[in-house]
Coordinates of C-alpha atoms in Angstrom, one line a residue:
M1 CA -56.4 36.0 128.5
A2 CA -57.8 39.6 129.2
A3 CA -56.0 42.4 131.4
R4 CA -55.1 41.0 135.2
W5 CA -55.5 44.1 137.4
A6 CA -52.4 44.7 139.1
P7 CA -52.0 41.1 140.6
P8 CA -49.5 41.2 143.3
A9 CA -46.6 38.7 143.1
G10 CA -46.3 35.8 145.2
L11 CA -48.1 33.1 146.2
L12 CA -47.7 30.6 149.1
L13 CA -46.8 27.3 147.6
L14 CA -49.1 25.4 149.4
L15 CA -50.6 21.5 149.2
L16 CA -48.0 21.1 146.7
L17 CA -47.2 17.2 147.9
A18 CA -51.2 16.8 147.3
V19 CA -50.9 17.6 143.6
L20 CA -47.7 15.5 142.7
L21 CA -48.7 12.3 140.9
P22 CA -46.4 9.5 140.9
A23 CA -47.3 6.2 139.7
R24 CA -48.7 3.8 142.1
A25 CA -46.5 0.7 142.7
D26 CA -49.3 -1.7 142.5
R27 CA -50.7 0.3 139.7
P28 CA -49.1 0.7 136.3
A29 CA -49.4 4.1 134.4
R30 CA -51.5 3.2 131.7
T31 CA -53.1 5.1 128.6
A32 CA -56.8 5.5 129.1
H33 CA -59.2 5.5 126.3
A34 CA -62.5 7.8 127.0
D35 CA -64.7 4.8 125.7
D36 CA -63.1 2.2 127.7
D37 CA -65.0 3.0 131.1
P38 CA -67.0 5.6 132.0
E39 CA -64.8 6.4 134.5
A40 CA -61.8 6.7 132.8
S41 CA -62.7 9.8 130.8
S42 CA -62.6 12.7 133.5
A43 CA -60.1 14.2 135.7
V44 CA -60.4 16.8 138.7
F45 CA -57.7 19.3 139.2
Q46 CA -57.7 21.3 142.6
L47 CA -57.6 25.1 142.2
Y48 CA -55.8 27.5 144.1
G49 CA -55.8 31.4 144.1
N50 CA -58.8 34.0 144.3
V51 CA -59.9 37.1 142.8
Y52 CA -58.7 39.3 145.3
P53 CA -56.1 39.7 146.3
H54 CA -54.1 37.3 144.3
G55 CA -56.1 38.0 141.1
L56 CA -55.6 34.5 139.6
Y57 CA -56.8 30.9 139.8
Y58 CA -54.0 28.6 139.4
V59 CA -53.7 24.5 139.2
A60 CA -50.7 22.5 139.8
M61 CA -49.5 20.1 136.5
S62 CA -47.1 17.4 136.8
I63 CA -44.7 17.4 133.3
G64 CA -41.7 15.7 132.6
N65 CA -40.0 12.4 133.5
P66 CA -39.5 12.5 136.1
A67 CA -42.6 14.2 137.0
K68 CA -42.0 17.9 138.1
P69 CA -44.4 20.4 139.8
Y70 CA -45.2 23.6 137.8
F71 CA -48.0 25.9 138.7
L72 CA -50.0 27.1 135.5
D73 CA -52.8 30.1 135.3
V74 CA -56.0 28.7 134.3
D75 CA -57.0 30.4 131.1
T76 CA -59.9 29.8 128.6
G77 CA -59.3 32.8 126.5
S78 CA -56.3 31.2 125.1
D79 CA -55.2 27.8 123.4
L80 CA -51.5 27.2 123.9
T81 CA -50.2 25.9 127.4
W82 CA -46.6 27.3 127.9
L83 CA -44.2 27.3 130.7
Q84 CA -41.3 29.7 131.2
C85 CA -38.3 27.8 130.2
D86 CA -34.4 27.8 130.5
A87 CA -33.5 27.4 126.4
P88 CA -31.8 29.1 127.6
C89 CA -33.9 31.9 129.0
V90 CA -33.7 35.4 127.4
S91 CA -36.2 37.0 129.7
C92 CA -38.0 35.5 132.4
S93 CA -39.6 36.3 135.7
K94 CA -38.8 34.7 138.8
V95 CA -41.1 31.9 139.2
P96 CA -42.4 29.7 141.8
H97 CA -40.5 26.4 140.5
P98 CA -36.9 26.1 138.9
L99 CA -37.3 26.6 135.1
Y100 CA -38.4 23.9 132.7
R101 CA -35.3 22.8 130.9
P102 CA -36.2 21.0 127.5
T103 CA -33.9 18.8 125.6
K104 CA -33.4 18.7 122.1
N105 CA -35.3 15.4 121.3
K106 CA -38.7 16.9 122.8
L107 CA -38.9 20.0 119.5
V108 CA -41.7 19.7 117.9
P109 CA -40.9 20.2 114.1
C110 CA -42.1 23.1 112.1
V111 CA -44.0 20.8 109.9
D112 CA -46.0 19.2 112.4
Q113 CA -49.7 19.7 112.2
L114 CA -49.8 20.9 115.8
C115 CA -47.3 23.7 114.7
T116 CA -49.6 24.6 111.7
S117 CA -52.5 24.9 113.8
L118 CA -50.7 27.1 116.3
H119 CA -50.1 29.2 113.8
G120 CA -53.3 29.1 111.7
G121 CA -54.6 30.5 115.4
L122 CA -51.8 33.1 115.6
S123 CA -51.2 34.3 112.3
K124 CA -51.6 33.0 108.5
N125 CA -48.2 33.4 108.1
H126 CA -46.6 29.7 108.7
K127 CA -43.7 28.7 106.4
C128 CA -41.0 26.1 107.0
D129 CA -37.5 26.7 105.3
S130 CA -36.5 23.0 106.4
P131 CA -38.3 19.7 107.6
K132 CA -35.7 19.8 110.9
Q133 CA -36.6 23.5 111.6
Q134 CA -37.8 23.9 115.0
C135 CA -41.5 25.8 115.9
D136 CA -41.2 29.0 117.1
Y137 CA -44.2 31.1 118.3
E138 CA -45.1 34.4 119.8
V139 CA -48.3 35.0 121.7
K140 CA -49.4 38.3 123.0
Y141 CA -52.4 38.9 125.5
A142 CA -54.8 41.7 125.9
D143 CA -52.6 43.2 129.2
Q144 CA -49.8 43.6 126.9
G145 CA -48.3 40.3 127.6
S146 CA -46.6 38.2 125.5
S147 CA -44.3 35.1 125.3
L148 CA -41.7 34.3 122.8
G149 CA -41.0 30.4 122.8
V150 CA -40.6 27.3 120.8
L151 CA -43.1 24.5 120.8
V152 CA -42.1 21.0 122.7
N153 CA -43.5 17.4 123.7
D154 CA -43.3 16.4 127.1
S155 CA -45.2 14.2 129.6
F156 CA -48.1 15.3 131.6
A157 CA -48.7 12.8 134.2
V158 CA -52.4 13.0 135.4
R159 CA -54.6 10.8 137.7
L160 CA -57.9 10.1 136.3
A161 CA -61.3 9.2 138.0
N162 CA -60.7 5.7 138.5
A163 CA -57.6 6.3 140.4
S164 CA -55.2 5.1 137.0
V165 CA -52.5 7.4 135.9
V166 CA -52.0 8.5 132.2
R167 CA -48.9 10.1 130.9
P168 CA -49.7 11.5 127.2
S169 CA -46.8 13.1 125.6
L170 CA -48.5 16.2 124.7
A171 CA -47.0 19.7 122.9
F172 CA -46.9 23.1 124.8
G173 CA -45.1 26.1 124.8
C174 CA -40.9 26.6 126.2
G175 CA -41.0 30.5 126.7
Y176 CA -37.6 31.7 126.9
D177 CA -38.5 35.2 126.1
Q178 CA -41.3 36.9 128.2
E179 CA -42.9 40.1 129.1
V180 CA -45.5 39.6 132.0
G181 CA -45.3 41.7 135.1
S182 CA -42.5 42.8 137.0
S183 CA -39.4 40.9 136.4
T184 CA -37.8 41.4 139.8
E185 CA -41.1 39.8 141.9
V186 CA -41.8 36.3 142.0
A187 CA -44.4 35.6 139.6
P188 CA -47.3 33.5 141.0
T189 CA -47.4 30.9 138.5
D190 CA -44.8 29.0 136.2
G191 CA -46.8 29.5 133.0
V192 CA -50.3 29.5 131.3
L193 CA -53.0 26.5 130.9
G194 CA -54.4 27.2 127.6
L195 CA -58.1 25.9 127.4
G196 CA -59.0 27.3 124.4
S197 CA -61.0 25.5 121.8
G198 CA -58.3 25.4 119.1
S199 CA -56.6 22.0 118.3
I200 CA -53.5 22.8 120.1
S201 CA -54.9 23.1 123.8
L202 CA -54.4 20.9 126.1
L203 CA -58.1 19.8 126.2
S204 CA -58.0 19.0 122.4
Q205 CA -54.7 17.3 123.0
F206 CA -56.4 14.9 125.8
K207 CA -59.3 14.2 123.1
Q208 CA -56.9 13.2 120.4
H209 CA -55.0 10.7 122.8
G210 CA -58.6 9.3 123.8
I211 CA -58.2 10.2 127.1
T212 CA -61.3 12.5 128.1
K213 CA -63.9 14.2 125.9
N214 CA -63.6 17.4 124.4
V215 CA -65.2 19.0 128.0
V216 CA -63.8 21.4 130.1
G217 CA -65.2 23.1 133.4
H218 CA -64.3 25.0 136.0
C219 CA -65.7 26.0 139.9
L220 CA -64.3 29.0 141.2
S221 CA -64.7 29.5 144.7
M222 CA -65.6 32.7 146.3
R223 CA -63.4 31.6 149.4
G224 CA -60.7 30.9 147.0
G225 CA -59.8 27.7 145.4
G226 CA -62.2 25.4 143.6
F227 CA -61.7 22.7 141.0
L228 CA -60.8 22.5 137.0
F229 CA -62.1 19.1 135.4
F230 CA -61.7 17.7 132.0
G231 CA -64.5 15.3 130.5
D232 CA -68.3 15.4 131.1
N233 CA -68.8 12.9 134.1
L234 CA -69.5 15.7 136.3
V235 CA -71.4 17.7 133.8
P236 CA -75.1 18.1 135.3
Y237 CA -77.0 18.4 131.8
S238 CA -80.5 18.4 132.9
R239 CA -79.9 21.3 135.4
A240 CA -77.9 23.7 134.3
T241 CA -78.7 26.7 131.9
W242 CA -77.0 25.9 128.1
V243 CA -76.7 28.3 124.9
P244 CA -74.9 27.3 121.8
M245 CA -71.4 28.5 121.5
A246 CA -71.2 31.5 119.4
R247 CA -68.6 32.2 116.7
S248 CA -66.7 35.0 118.4
A249 CA -65.0 37.8 116.3
F250 CA -62.7 38.1 118.8
R251 CA -60.0 34.9 118.4
N252 CA -60.9 31.2 119.6
Y253 CA -63.0 32.5 122.7
Y254 CA -65.8 30.8 124.5
S255 CA -68.9 33.0 123.3
P256 CA -72.4 32.5 124.7
G257 CA -73.3 35.2 122.1
S258 CA -75.0 38.3 122.6
A259 CA -76.6 39.1 125.6
S260 CA -79.2 42.3 126.7
L261 CA -78.4 43.7 130.4
Y262 CA -80.6 44.6 133.3
F263 CA -79.9 45.8 136.4
G264 CA -82.6 45.6 139.2
G265 CA -84.9 43.9 136.8
R266 CA -84.7 46.6 134.5
S267 CA -83.4 46.8 131.0
L268 CA -80.4 49.3 130.8
G269 CA -81.4 50.6 127.1
V270 CA -78.0 49.5 125.9
R271 CA -77.5 47.6 122.4
P272 CA -76.8 43.7 122.6
M273 CA -73.3 43.2 124.0
E274 CA -71.3 40.2 122.4
V275 CA -70.0 38.6 125.5
V276 CA -67.1 36.1 126.0
L277 CA -66.4 33.9 128.9
D278 CA -62.5 34.2 129.9
S279 CA -61.2 32.3 133.2
G280 CA -57.8 34.2 132.4
S281 CA -59.7 37.2 133.6
S282 CA -59.8 38.2 137.0
F283 CA -62.1 41.1 136.3
T284 CA -65.5 41.6 134.2
Y285 CA -65.0 44.0 131.4
F286 CA -67.9 46.1 129.6
S287 CA -67.6 48.1 126.4
A288 CA -67.5 51.9 127.3
Q289 CA -71.8 52.1 126.6
P290 CA -72.8 49.2 128.9
Y291 CA -70.0 50.1 131.6
Q292 CA -71.3 53.9 131.3
A293 CA -74.7 53.1 131.5
L294 CA -74.0 50.5 134.4
V295 CA -72.5 53.1 136.3
T296 CA -74.9 55.6 136.0
A297 CA -77.6 53.1 137.4
L298 CA -75.5 52.2 140.3
K299 CA -74.8 55.7 141.6
G300 CA -78.2 56.6 141.1
D301 CA -79.8 53.7 143.1
L302 CA -76.9 53.7 145.9
S303 CA -78.2 54.7 149.7
K304 CA -76.7 57.7 151.6
T305 CA -75.0 55.6 153.7
L306 CA -72.2 54.7 151.3
K307 CA -70.0 57.6 149.9
E308 CA -67.2 57.2 146.6
V309 CA -64.0 56.9 147.6
S310 CA -60.6 56.8 146.2
D311 CA -58.8 53.2 146.5
P312 CA -55.7 51.8 144.9
S313 CA -57.4 48.5 144.1
L314 CA -59.7 49.4 141.6
P315 CA -61.1 52.6 140.0
L316 CA -65.0 52.9 141.4
C317 CA -65.0 52.1 145.0
W318 CA -67.3 53.2 147.9
K319 CA -66.9 53.3 151.8
G320 CA -69.8 52.7 154.4
K321 CA -70.1 54.1 158.2
K322 CA -67.5 51.9 159.2
P323 CA -65.4 49.5 157.1
F324 CA -66.8 46.4 155.3
K325 CA -65.2 42.9 156.0
S326 CA -66.8 41.1 153.4
V327 CA -69.2 41.5 150.3
L328 CA -71.8 40.1 152.4
D329 CA -71.9 43.3 154.5
V330 CA -72.7 45.6 151.6
K331 CA -74.7 43.8 149.0
K332 CA -78.0 44.3 150.5
E333 CA -77.0 48.1 149.2
F334 CA -76.8 46.7 145.6
K335 CA -78.9 45.0 143.0
S336 CA -78.3 42.4 140.8
L337 CA -77.5 42.1 137.4
V338 CA -78.8 39.7 134.6
L339 CA -77.2 39.1 131.4
N340 CA -80.5 37.5 129.2
F341 CA -78.6 35.9 126.2
A342 CA -80.4 35.5 122.6
N343 CA -79.3 32.1 121.9
G344 CA -81.3 30.1 124.4
K345 CA -84.2 29.8 126.2
K346 CA -84.5 31.5 129.3
A347 CA -80.7 31.7 129.3
L348 CA -80.0 33.9 132.0
M349 CA -76.9 34.9 134.3
E350 CA -78.0 36.2 137.1
I351 CA -75.0 38.3 138.7
P352 CA -75.6 39.4 142.1
P353 CA -73.5 41.7 144.0
E354 CA -71.1 39.4 145.6
N355 CA -70.1 38.6 141.5
Y356 CA -69.4 42.0 140.8
L357 CA -68.3 43.6 144.2
I358 CA -64.5 43.0 146.0
V359 CA -64.2 44.4 149.2
T360 CA -60.4 45.5 149.8
K361 CA -58.1 45.4 152.6
Y362 CA -59.1 49.0 153.2
G363 CA -62.5 48.2 154.1
N364 CA -64.3 49.9 150.7
A365 CA -66.5 47.8 148.3
C366 CA -65.2 48.5 144.9
L367 CA -66.7 47.4 141.5
G368 CA -65.4 44.7 140.0
I369 CA -66.4 45.5 136.4
L370 CA -64.0 47.7 134.6
N371 CA -64.5 49.8 131.2
G372 CA -62.7 47.5 128.7
S373 CA -62.6 50.3 126.3
E374 CA -59.5 52.1 128.7
I375 CA -57.5 49.0 127.7
G376 CA -57.9 48.3 123.9
L377 CA -61.1 45.8 124.4
K378 CA -63.1 47.8 122.2
D379 CA -66.7 46.2 122.0
L380 CA -65.6 43.3 123.4
N381 CA -67.0 42.1 127.0
I382 CA -65.5 40.1 129.1
V383 CA -67.2 37.8 132.0
G384 CA -64.4 37.3 134.1
D385 CA -63.0 35.2 137.4
I386 CA -65.3 37.7 139.8
T387 CA -68.6 36.9 137.8
M388 CA -68.1 33.2 137.4
Q389 CA -67.6 32.6 141.0
D390 CA -69.7 29.8 142.9
Q391 CA -71.0 28.7 139.6
M392 CA -69.9 25.6 137.5
V393 CA -69.0 27.1 134.1
I394 CA -68.9 24.1 131.4
Y395 CA -67.2 24.3 127.9
D396 CA -68.8 21.4 126.1
N397 CA -66.9 21.3 122.6
E398 CA -68.3 17.8 121.8
R399 CA -72.1 19.4 121.9
G400 CA -71.1 23.0 120.7
Q401 CA -72.4 24.5 123.9
I402 CA -71.7 26.5 127.1
G403 CA -73.3 26.1 130.5
W404 CA -73.7 27.2 134.1
I405 CA -75.2 26.6 137.1
R406 CA -74.5 27.8 140.7
A407 CA -72.7 25.5 142.9
P408 CA -70.6 24.9 146.0
C409 CA -67.5 25.3 144.4
D410 CA -64.9 25.0 148.0
R411 CA -66.0 21.6 147.7
I412 CA -64.1 18.9 145.4
P413 CA -66.5 16.3 143.8
K414 CA -66.0 12.8 144.0
F415 CA -67.1 10.8 141.2
G416 CA -70.6 8.9 141.8
S417 CA -71.9 11.7 144.0
S418 CA -74.0 14.8 143.5
L419 CA -72.2 18.0 143.8
L420 CA -75.3 20.1 143.4

């Protein structure tokens, strides 16, 4: 998860009843296996939130027995799923739902393979003083946030494509000491849904339980909301742009490799950028050289009707002759960016103005690509939510590839029908 740019606290707890997943009386909950039935190997979840003004996309998950709802920040940039919890809590934000309360029999022991895997992704120093010792952890994020906690097991209630409900027992973090945002305001989520490629991620655990294939995708709507899916039933293999997953020098990030940057059809003349995709980042971050080259190109290409203006929302903003109501009002004044990935054949990610600009509540157009070197990201270039909006982005760990294709993300797909 990269930095989120000052997301406001508090989101409406909308459509909560729609995402609770009680087992139907006429259909007992069962453990599905990915090879049982072609429709038993995928699950779709509705997403909530937006890039601006909320600053994140989140999903509702039903956890525990009886199942209770929790809002989780969808994060492909980290592995561990965790909830703020009462263990008891040392430092917790105010959250939308009552804190998760673990029981002693839910603790994952230090000697468990998942604990070893978790610590392998966090640090190399993992040793257990006794077989009964609990699995403690600390995760740190690029925005200086952190969570200290203990690994627990509990059931997740998930309805699959064939309408059956599975309740696998999965390992996740019970975070009792957090450094996240303001402790006086209500946080928009109860925790983080880690969807990285590590074995502790929920996606990998679904695969280990034989429920879905190790494939995850998201479709973030520019109008807010969207959907998240596990499994490959919705994947448009023949139509999407695909690149092999590259090993990132930066943790377990999903990386399509290095890319050249173009603006308005012309190369910006910067060295190839190592790029990662991170749904836990609201905005896109370029390292110093490509960021400065982009800003110079933007300023040199603007019409005289736009004037640079100060806006508390983001660092670089412009105003027009009258306030803008949406990005559609201003997109004709800007040109598209293109990332040309070296790993794939004609592997281009087009970034039109609506995928790098926002219009703020003040009626200004602001650049949603930020200078990552100013927050310690060094040479890392992060493609965040703003740039992935209205695209289906697929992380296929089965085939070791990443894909994307334009899609109507405000339409929740039904299995057996074509979304695209």
